[in-house]
Tab-separated table of C-alpha atoms in Angstrom:
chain	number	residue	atom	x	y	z
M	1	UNK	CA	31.453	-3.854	58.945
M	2	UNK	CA	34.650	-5.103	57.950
M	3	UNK	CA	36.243	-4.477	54.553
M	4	UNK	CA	36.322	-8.389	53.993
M	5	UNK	CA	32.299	-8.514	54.624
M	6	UNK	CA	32.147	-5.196	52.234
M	7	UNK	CA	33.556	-6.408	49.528
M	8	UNK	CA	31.440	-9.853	49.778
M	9	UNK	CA	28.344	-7.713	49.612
M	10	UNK	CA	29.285	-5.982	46.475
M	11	UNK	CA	30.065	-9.107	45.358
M	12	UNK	CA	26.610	-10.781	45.877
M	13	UNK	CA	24.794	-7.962	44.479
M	14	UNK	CA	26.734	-8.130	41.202
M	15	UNK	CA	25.830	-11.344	40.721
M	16	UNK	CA	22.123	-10.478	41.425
M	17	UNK	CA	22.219	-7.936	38.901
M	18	UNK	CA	24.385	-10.556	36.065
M	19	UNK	CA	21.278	-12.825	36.566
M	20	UNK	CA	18.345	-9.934	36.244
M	21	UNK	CA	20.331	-9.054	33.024
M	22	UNK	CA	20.973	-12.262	31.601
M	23	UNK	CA	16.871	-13.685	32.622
M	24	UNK	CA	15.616	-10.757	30.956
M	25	UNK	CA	17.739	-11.294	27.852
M	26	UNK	CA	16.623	-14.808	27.839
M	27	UNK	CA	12.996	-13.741	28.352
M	28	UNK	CA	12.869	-12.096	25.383
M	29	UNK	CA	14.750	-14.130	23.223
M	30	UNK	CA	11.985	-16.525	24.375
M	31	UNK	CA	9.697	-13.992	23.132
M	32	UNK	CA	11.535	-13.360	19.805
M	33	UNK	CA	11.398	-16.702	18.506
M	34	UNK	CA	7.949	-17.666	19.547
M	35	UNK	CA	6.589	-14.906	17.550
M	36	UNK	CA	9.071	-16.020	14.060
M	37	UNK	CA	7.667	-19.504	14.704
M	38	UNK	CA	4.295	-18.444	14.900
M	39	UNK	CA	5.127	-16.565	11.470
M	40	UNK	CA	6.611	-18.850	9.850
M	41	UNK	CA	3.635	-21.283	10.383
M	42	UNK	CA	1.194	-18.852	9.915
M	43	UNK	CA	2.802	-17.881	6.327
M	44	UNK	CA	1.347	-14.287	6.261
M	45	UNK	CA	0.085	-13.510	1.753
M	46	UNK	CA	0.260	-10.073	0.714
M	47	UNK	CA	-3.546	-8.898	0.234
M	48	UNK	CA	-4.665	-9.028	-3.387
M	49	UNK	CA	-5.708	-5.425	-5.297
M	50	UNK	CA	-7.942	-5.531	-8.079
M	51	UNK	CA	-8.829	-2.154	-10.522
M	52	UNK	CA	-12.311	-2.892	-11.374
M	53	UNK	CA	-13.340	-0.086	-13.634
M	54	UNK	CA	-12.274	3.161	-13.772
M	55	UNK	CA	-14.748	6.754	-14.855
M	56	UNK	CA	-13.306	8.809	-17.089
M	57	UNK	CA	-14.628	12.854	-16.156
M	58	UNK	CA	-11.937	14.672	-17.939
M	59	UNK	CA	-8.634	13.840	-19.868
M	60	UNK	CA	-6.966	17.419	-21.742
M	61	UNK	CA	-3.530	16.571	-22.980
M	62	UNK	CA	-3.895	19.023	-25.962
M	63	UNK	CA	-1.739	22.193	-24.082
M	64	UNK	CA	1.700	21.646	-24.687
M	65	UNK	CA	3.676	20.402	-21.522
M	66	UNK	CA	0.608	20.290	-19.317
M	67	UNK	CA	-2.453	17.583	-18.151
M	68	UNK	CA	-5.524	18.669	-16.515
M	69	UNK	CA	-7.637	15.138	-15.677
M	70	UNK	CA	-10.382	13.935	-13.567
M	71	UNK	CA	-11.021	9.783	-12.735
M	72	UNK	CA	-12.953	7.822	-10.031
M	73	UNK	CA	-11.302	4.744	-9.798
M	74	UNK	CA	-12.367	1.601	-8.030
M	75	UNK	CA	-10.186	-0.225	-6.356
M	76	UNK	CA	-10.772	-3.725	-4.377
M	77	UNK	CA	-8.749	-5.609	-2.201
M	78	UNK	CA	-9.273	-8.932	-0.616
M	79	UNK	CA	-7.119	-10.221	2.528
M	80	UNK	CA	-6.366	-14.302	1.786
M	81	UNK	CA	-5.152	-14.789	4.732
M	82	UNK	CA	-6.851	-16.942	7.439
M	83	UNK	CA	-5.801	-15.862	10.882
M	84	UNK	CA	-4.430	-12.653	9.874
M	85	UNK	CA	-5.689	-9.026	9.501
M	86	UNK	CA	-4.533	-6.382	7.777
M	87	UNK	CA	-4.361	-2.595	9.374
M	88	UNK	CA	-4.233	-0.118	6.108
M	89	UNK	CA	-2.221	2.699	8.192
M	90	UNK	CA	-1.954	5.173	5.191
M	91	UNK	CA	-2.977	4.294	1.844
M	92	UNK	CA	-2.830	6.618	-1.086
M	93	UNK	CA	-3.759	6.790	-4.543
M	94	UNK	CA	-2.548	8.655	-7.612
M	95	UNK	CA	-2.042	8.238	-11.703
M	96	UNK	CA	1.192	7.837	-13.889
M	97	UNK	CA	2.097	8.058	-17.375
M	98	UNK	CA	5.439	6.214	-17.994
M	99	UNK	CA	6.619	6.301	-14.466
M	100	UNK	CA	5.542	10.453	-14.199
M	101	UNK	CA	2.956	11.320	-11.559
M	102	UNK	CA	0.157	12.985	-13.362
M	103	UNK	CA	-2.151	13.404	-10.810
M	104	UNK	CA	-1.914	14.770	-6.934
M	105	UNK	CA	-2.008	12.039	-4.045
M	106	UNK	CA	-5.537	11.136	-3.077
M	107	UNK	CA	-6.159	9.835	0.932
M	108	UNK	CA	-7.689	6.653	1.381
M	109	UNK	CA	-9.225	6.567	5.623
M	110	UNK	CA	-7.408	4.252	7.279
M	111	UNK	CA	-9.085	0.386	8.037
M	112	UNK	CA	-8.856	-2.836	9.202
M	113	UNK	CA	-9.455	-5.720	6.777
M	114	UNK	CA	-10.230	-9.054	8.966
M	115	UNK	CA	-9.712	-12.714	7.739
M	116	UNK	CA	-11.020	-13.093	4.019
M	117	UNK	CA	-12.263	-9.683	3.942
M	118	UNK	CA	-12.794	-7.836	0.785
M	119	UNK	CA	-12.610	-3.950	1.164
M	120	UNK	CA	-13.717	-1.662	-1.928
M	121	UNK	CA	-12.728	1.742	-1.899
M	122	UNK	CA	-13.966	4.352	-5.444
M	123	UNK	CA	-11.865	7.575	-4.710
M	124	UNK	CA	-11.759	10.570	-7.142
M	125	UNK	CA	-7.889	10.993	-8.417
M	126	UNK	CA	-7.784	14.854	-9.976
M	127	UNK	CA	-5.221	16.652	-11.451
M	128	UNK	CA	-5.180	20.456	-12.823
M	129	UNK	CA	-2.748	21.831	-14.896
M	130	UNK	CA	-0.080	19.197	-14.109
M	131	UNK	CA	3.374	19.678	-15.129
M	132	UNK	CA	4.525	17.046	-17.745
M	133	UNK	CA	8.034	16.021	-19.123
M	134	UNK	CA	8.584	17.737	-22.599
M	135	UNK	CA	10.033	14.164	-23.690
M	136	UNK	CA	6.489	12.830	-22.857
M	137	UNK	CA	3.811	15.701	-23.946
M	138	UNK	CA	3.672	15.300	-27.109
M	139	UNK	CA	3.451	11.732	-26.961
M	140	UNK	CA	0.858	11.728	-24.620
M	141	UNK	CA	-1.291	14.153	-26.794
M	142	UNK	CA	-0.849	12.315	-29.496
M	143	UNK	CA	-2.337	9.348	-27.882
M	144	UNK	CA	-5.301	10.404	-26.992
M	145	UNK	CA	-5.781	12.190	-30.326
M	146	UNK	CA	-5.458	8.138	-31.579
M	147	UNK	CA	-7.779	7.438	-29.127
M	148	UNK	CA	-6.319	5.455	-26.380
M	149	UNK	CA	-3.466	6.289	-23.597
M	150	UNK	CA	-1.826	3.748	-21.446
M	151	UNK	CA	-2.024	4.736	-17.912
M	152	UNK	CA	-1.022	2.852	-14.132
M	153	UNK	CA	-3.322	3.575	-10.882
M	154	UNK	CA	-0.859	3.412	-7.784
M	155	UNK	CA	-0.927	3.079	-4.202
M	156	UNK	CA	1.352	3.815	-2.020
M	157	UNK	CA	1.424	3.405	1.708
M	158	UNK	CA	2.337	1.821	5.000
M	159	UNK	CA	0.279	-1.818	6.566
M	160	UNK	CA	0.560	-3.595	9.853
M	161	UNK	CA	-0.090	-7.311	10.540
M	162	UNK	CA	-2.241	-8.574	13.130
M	163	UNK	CA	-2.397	-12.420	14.784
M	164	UNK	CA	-4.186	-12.841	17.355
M	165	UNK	CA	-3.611	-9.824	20.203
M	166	UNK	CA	-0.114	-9.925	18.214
M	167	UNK	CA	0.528	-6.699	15.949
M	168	UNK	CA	3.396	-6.300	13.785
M	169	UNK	CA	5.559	-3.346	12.699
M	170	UNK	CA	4.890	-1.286	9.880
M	171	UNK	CA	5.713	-2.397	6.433
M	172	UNK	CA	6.060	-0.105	2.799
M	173	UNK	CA	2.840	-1.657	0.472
M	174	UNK	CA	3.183	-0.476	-3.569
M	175	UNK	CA	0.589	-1.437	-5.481
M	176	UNK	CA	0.387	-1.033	-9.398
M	177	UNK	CA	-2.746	-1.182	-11.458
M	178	UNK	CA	-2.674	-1.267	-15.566
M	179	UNK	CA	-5.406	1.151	-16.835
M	180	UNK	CA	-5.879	1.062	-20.579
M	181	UNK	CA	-8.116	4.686	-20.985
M	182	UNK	CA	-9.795	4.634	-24.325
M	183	UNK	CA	-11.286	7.809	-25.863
M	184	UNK	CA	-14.240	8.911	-28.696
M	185	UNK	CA	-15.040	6.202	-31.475
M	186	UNK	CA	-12.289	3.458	-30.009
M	187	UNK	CA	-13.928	3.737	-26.836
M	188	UNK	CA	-15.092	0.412	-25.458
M	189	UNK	CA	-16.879	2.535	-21.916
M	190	UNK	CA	-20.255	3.575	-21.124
M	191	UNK	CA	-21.389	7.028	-21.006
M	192	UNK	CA	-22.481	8.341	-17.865
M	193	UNK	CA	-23.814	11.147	-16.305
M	194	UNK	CA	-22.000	14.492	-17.839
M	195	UNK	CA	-20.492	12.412	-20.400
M	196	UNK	CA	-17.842	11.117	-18.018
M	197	UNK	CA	-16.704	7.524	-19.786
M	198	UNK	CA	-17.215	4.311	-17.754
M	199	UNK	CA	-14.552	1.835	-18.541
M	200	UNK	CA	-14.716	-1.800	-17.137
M	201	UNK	CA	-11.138	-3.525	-16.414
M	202	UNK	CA	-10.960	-6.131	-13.768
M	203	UNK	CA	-7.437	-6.264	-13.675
M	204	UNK	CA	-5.162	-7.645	-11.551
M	205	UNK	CA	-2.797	-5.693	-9.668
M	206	UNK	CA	0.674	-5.810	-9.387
M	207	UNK	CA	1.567	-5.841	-4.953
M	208	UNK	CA	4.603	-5.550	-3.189
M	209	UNK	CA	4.998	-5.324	0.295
């Protein structure tokens, strides 16, 4: 073979490889933008979180610096979308007072919520002996000594999207849930079994995904 003929064959197969390249970049670009139209007419909502009531078991803010607590919250959460799911990859679920975690992270089991579904999850959220800010103890015992603390149910965690066979990365959820506790005479809750406090809220939740 001939340098001439040599150099044409190196030649032929660089072009074969420019046009694998280049009609598997355009392949996927094909791919890309089929899948942002099909989001952007699909219009994906954020799922909806509702506290409905929350059971009060034990609330102890009277050692200085220091909150031992027991709730069992429930929590729903409804899906509005149509033609998408919703895969809850981690979901967890824990109490603050003024931004300060009070309680330990609770696990909520992973699930899939379909088309207009409406999941409803009642985890216990515990915390012993838990460490609080000396700019907020005092204030926080001398809340419940009025009667009533102001306190936010969160959840943290990570969702996928699903359309069709289609499923989408993961995305960061935070939800945020108001929870007015009320304690003794100013109590608006029901007594339960060992004197744990039932306290009905339906309130909406705060989402951001």
């Amino acid at each position: 073979m001939s340098a001439k003929d040599c150099s044409h064959h190196k030649k032929g197969r660089g072009k074969l490889f420019r046009k694998i390249i280049a009609g598997t970049l355009i392949f996927l670009l094909v791919v890309l933008i089929t899948i942002l139209i099909i989001w952007a007419i699909l219009r994906p909502n954020k799922p909806r979180f509702i506290l409905q009531d929350t059971t009060v078991y034990g609330f102890n803010a009277t050692v200085p610096y220091f909150l031992t607590s027991s709730f069992q919250v429930t929590v729903s959460s409804r899906n509005p979308n149509d033609r998408i799911g919703i895969y809850y990859d981690r979901l967890d679920i824990y109490a603050t007072y003024r931004n300060q975690q009070i309680t330990p992270r609770t696990a909520i089991p992973p699930t899939y919520q379909g088309h207009k579904e409406v999941n409803v999850w009642s985890p216990f959220i515990n915390g012993n002996m838990v460490p609080i800010s000396p700019d907020f103890s005092a204030d926080l015992g001398s809340e419940q000594a009025a009667g009533s603390v102001f306190l936010t149910i969160n959840l943290d965690g990570r969702v996928r999207w699903k359309v069709g066979a289609f499923v989408s990365g993961t995305y960061h959820i935070y939800v945020r849930c108001p929870a007015y506790i009320t304690f003794g005479s100013k109590s608006n809750g029901v007594i339960v079994s060992n004197n744990a406090v039932k306290l009905q809220f339906v309130t909406r939740c705060s989402v951001s995904v």
